[in-house]
PDB file of N, CA and C in Angstrom:
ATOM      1  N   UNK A  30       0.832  -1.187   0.000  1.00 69.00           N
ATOM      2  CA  UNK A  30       0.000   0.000   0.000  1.00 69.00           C
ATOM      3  C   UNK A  30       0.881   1.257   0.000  1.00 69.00           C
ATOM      4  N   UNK A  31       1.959   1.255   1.399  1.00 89.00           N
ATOM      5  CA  UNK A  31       2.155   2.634   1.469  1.00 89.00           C
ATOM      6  C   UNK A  31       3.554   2.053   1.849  1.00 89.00           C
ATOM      7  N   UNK A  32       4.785   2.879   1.802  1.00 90.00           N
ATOM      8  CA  UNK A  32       6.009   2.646   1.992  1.00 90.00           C
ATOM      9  C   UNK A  32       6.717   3.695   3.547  1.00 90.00           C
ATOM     10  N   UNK A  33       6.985   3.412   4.272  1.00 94.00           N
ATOM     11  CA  UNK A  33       7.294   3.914   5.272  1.00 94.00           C
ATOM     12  C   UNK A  33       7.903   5.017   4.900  1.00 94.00           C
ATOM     13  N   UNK A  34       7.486   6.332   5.644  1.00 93.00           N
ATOM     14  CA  UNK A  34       8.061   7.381   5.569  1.00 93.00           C
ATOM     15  C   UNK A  34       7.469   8.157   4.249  1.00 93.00           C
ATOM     16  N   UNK A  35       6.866   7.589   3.155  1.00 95.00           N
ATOM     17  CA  UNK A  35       5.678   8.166   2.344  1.00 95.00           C
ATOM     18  C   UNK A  35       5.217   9.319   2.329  1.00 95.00           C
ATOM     19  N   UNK A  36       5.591  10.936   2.184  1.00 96.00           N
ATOM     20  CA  UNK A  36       4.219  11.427   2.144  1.00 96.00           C
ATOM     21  C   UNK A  36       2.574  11.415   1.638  1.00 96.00           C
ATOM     22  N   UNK A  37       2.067  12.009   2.300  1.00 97.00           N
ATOM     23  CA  UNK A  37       0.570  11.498   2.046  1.00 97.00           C
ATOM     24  C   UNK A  37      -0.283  13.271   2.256  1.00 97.00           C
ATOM     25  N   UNK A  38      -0.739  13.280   0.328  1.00 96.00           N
ATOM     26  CA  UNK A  38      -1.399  14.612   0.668  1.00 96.00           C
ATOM     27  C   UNK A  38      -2.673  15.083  -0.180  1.00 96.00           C
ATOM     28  N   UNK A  39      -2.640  13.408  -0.556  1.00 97.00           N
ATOM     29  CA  UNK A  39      -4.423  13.348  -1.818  1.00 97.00           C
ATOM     30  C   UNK A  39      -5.194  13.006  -0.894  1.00 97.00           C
ATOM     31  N   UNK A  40      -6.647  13.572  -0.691  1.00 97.00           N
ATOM     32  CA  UNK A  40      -7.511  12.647  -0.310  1.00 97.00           C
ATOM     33  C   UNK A  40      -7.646  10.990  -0.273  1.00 97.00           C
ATOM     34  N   UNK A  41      -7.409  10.681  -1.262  1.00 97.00           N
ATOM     35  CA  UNK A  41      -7.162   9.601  -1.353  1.00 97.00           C
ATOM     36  C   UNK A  41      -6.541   8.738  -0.382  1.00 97.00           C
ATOM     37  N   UNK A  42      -5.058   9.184  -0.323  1.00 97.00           N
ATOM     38  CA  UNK A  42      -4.201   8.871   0.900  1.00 97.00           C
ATOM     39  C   UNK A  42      -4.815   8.784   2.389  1.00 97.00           C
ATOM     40  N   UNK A  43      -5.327  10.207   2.584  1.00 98.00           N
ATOM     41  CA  UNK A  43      -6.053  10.296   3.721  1.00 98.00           C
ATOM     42  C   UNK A  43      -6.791   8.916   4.018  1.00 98.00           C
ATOM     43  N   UNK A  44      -7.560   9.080   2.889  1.00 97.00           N
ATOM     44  CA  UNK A  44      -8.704   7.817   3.241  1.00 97.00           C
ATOM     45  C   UNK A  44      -8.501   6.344   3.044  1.00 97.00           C
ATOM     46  N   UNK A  45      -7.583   6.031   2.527  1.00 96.00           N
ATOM     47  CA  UNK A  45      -7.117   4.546   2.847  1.00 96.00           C
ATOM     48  C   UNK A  45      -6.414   4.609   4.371  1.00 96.00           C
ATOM     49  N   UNK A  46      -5.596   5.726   4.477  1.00 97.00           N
ATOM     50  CA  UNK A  46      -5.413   5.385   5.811  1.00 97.00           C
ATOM     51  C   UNK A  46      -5.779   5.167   6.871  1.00 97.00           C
ATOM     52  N   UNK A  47      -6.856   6.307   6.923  1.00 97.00           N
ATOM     53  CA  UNK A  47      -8.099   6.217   7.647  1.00 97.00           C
ATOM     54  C   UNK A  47      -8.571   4.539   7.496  1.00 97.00           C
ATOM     55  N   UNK A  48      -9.387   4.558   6.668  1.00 96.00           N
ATOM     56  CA  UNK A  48     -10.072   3.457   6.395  1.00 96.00           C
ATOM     57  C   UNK A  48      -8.967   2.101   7.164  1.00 96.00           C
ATOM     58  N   UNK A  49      -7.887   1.852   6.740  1.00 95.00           N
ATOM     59  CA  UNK A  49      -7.066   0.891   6.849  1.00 95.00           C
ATOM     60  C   UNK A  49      -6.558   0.598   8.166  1.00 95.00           C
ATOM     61  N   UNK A  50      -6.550   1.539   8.929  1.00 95.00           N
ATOM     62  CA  UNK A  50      -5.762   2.332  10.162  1.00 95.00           C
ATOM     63  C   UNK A  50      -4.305   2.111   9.913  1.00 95.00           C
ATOM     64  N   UNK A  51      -4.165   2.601   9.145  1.00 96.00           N
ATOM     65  CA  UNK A  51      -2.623   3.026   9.206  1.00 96.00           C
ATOM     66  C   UNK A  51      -1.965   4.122   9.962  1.00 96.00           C
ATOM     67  N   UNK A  52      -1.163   4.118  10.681  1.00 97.00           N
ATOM     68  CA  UNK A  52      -0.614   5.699  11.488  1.00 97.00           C
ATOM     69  C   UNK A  52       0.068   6.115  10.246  1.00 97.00           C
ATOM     70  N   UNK A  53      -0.407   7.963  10.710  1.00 98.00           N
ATOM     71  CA  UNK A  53       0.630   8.465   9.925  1.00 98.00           C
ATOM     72  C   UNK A  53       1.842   9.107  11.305  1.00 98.00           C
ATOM     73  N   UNK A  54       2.659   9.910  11.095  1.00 98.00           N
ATOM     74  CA  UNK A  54       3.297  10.687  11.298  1.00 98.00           C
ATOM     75  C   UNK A  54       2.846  12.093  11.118  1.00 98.00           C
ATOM     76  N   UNK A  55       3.261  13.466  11.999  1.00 98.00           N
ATOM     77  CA  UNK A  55       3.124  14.751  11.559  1.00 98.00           C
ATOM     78  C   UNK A  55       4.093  15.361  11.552  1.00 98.00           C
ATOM     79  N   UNK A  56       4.683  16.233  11.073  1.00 98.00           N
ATOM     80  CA  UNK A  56       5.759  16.964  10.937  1.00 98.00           C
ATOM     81  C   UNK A  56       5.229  18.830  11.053  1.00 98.00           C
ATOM     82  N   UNK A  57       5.520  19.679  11.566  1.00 98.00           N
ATOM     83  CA  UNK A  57       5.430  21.104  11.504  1.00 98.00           C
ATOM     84  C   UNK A  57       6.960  21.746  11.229  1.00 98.00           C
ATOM     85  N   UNK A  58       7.633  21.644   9.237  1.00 95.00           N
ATOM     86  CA  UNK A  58       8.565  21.861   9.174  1.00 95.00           C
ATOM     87  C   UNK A  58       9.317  20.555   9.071  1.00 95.00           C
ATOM     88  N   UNK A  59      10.094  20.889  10.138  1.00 95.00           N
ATOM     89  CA  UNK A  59      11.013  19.357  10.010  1.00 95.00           C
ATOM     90  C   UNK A  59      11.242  18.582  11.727  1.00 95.00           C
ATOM     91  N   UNK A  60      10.095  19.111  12.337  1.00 97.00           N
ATOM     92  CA  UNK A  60       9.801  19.123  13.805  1.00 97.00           C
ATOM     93  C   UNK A  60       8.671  17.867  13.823  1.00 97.00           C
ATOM     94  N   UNK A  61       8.607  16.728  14.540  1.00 97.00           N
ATOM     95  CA  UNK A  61       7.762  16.208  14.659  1.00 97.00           C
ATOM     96  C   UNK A  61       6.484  17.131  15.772  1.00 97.00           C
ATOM     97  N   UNK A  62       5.322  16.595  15.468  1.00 97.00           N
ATOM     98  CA  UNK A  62       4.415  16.968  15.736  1.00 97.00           C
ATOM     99  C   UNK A  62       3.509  16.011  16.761  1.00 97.00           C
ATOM    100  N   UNK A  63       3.486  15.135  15.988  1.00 98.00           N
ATOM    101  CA  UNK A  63       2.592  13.936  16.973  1.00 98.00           C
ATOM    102  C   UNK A  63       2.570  12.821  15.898  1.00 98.00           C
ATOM    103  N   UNK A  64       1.675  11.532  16.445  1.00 97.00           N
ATOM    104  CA  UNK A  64       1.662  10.278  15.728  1.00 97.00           C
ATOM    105  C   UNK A  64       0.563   9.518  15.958  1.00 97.00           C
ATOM    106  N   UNK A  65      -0.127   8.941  15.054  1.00 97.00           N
ATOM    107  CA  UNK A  65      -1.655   8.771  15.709  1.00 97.00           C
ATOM    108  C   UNK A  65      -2.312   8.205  14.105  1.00 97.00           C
ATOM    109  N   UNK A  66      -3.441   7.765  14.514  1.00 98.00           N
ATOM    110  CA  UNK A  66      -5.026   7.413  13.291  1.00 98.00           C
ATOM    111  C   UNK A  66      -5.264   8.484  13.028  1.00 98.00           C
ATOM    112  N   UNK A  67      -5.332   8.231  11.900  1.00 98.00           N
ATOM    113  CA  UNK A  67      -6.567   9.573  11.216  1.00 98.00           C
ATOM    114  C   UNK A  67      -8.035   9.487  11.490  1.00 98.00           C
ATOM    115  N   UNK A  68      -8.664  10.293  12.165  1.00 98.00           N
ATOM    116  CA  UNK A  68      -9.803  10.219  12.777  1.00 98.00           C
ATOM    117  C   UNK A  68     -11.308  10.758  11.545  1.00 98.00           C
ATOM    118  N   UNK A  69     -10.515  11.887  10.815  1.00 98.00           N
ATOM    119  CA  UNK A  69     -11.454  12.991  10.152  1.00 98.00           C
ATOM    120  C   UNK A  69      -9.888  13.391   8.999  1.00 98.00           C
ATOM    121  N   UNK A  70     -10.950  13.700   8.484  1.00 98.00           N
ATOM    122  CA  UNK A  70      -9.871  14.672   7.043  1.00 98.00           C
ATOM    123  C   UNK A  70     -10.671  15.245   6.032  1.00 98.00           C
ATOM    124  N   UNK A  71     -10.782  16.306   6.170  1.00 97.00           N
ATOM    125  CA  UNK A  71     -11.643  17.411   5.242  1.00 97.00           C
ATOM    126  C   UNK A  71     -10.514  18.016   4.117  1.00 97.00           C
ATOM    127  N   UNK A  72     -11.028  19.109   3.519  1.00 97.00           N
ATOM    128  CA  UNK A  72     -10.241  19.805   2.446  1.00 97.00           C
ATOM    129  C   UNK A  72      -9.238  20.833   3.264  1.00 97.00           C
ATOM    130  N   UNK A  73      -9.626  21.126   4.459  1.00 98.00           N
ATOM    131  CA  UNK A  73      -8.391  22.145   5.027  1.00 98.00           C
ATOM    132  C   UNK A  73      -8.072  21.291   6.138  1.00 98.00           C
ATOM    133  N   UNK A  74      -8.340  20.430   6.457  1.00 98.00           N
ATOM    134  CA  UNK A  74      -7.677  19.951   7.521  1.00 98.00           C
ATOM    135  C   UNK A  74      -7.768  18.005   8.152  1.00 98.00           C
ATOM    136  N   UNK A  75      -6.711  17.402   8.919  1.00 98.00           N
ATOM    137  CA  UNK A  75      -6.772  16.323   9.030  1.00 98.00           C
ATOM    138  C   UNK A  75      -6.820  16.180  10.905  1.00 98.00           C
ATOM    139  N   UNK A  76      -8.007  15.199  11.334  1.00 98.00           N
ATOM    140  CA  UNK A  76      -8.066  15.256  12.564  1.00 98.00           C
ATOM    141  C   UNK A  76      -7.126  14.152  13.150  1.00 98.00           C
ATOM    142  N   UNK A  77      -6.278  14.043  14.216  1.00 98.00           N
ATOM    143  CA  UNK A  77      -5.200  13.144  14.343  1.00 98.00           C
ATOM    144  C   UNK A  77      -5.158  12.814  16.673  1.00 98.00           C
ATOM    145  N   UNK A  78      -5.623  12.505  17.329  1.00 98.00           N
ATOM    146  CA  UNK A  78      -5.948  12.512  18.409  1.00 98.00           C
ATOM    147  C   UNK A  78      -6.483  13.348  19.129  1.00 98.00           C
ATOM    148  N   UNK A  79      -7.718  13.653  18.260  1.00 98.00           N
ATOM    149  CA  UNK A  79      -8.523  14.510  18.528  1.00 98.00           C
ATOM    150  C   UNK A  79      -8.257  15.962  18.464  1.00 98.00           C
ATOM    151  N   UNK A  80      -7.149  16.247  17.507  1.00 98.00           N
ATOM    152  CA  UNK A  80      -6.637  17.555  16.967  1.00 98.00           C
ATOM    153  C   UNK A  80      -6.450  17.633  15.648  1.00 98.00           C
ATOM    154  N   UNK A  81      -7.202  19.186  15.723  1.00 98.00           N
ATOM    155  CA  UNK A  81      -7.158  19.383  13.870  1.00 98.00           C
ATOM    156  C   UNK A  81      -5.764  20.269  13.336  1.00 98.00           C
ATOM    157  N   UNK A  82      -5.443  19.339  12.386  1.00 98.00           N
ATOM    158  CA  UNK A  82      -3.880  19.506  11.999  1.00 98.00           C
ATOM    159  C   UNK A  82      -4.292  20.313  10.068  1.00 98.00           C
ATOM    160  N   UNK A  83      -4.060  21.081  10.445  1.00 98.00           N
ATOM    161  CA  UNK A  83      -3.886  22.039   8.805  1.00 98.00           C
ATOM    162  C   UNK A  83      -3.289  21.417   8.012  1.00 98.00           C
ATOM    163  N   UNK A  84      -3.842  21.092   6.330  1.00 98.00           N
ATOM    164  CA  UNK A  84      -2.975  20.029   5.709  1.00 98.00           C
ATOM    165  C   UNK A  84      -2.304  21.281   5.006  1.00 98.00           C
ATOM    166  N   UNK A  85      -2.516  22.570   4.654  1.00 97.00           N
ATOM    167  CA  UNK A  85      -1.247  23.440   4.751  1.00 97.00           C
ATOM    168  C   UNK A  85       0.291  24.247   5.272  1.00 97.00           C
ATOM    169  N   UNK A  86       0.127  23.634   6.729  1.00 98.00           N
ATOM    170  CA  UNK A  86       0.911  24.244   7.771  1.00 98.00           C
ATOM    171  C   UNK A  86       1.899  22.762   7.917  1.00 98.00           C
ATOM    172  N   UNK A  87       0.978  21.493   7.852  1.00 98.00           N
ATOM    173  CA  UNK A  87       2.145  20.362   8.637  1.00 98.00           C
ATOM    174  C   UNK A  87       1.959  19.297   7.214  1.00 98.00           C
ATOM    175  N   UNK A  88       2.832  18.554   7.639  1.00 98.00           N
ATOM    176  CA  UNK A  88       3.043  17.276   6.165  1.00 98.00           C
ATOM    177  C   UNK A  88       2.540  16.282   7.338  1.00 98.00           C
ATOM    178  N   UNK A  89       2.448  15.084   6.487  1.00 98.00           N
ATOM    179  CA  UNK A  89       2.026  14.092   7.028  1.00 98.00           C
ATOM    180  C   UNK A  89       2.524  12.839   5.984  1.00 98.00           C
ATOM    181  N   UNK A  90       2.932  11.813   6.959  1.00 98.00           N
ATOM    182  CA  UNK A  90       3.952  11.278   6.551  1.00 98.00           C
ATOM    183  C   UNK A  90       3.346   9.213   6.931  1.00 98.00           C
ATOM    184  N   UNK A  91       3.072   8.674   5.811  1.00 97.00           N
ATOM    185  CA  UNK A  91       2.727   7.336   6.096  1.00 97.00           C
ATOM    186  C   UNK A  91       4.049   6.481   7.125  1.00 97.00           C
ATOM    187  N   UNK A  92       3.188   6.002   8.278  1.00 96.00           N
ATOM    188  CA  UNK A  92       4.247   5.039   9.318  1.00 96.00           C
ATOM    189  C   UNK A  92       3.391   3.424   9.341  1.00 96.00           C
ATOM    190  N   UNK A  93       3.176   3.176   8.731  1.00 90.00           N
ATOM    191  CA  UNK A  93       2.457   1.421   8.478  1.00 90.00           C
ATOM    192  C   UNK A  93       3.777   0.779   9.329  1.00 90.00           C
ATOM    193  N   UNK A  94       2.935  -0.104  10.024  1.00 80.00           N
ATOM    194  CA  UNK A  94       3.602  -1.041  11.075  1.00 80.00           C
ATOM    195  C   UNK A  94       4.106  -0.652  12.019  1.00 80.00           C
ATOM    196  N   UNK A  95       4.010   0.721  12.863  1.00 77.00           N
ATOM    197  CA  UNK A  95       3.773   1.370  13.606  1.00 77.00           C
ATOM    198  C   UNK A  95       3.160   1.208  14.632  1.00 77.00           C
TER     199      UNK A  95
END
């Protein structure tokens, strides 16, 4: 599906992960952020332990087997 360390920034992505439960990773920059399920993911934003993460401000990064 997804290769470790992957970015992920189509809908698409979002939603297999979601769907799959795959963790992603967050990054703000080159700073981790947090690590978690994707809960929600709209057009401006992805929900990640119960926080909404801007898919403009942070990357998000596929961690399968996590």
């Amino acid at each position: 599906m997804y290769l470790n360390g992957q970015m992920i920034f189509h809908d698409r992505h979002f939603a297999d992960h979601m769907v799959s439960e795959v963790p992603v990773q967050i990054y703000f920059g080159r700073q981790h952020s947090d690590i978690g399920f994707i809960e929600y993911y709209g057009k401006e934003f992805v929900k990640v332990n119960n926080i909404f993460y801007s898919r403009r401000q942070f990357t998000f990064v596929s961690r399968p087997g996590y």
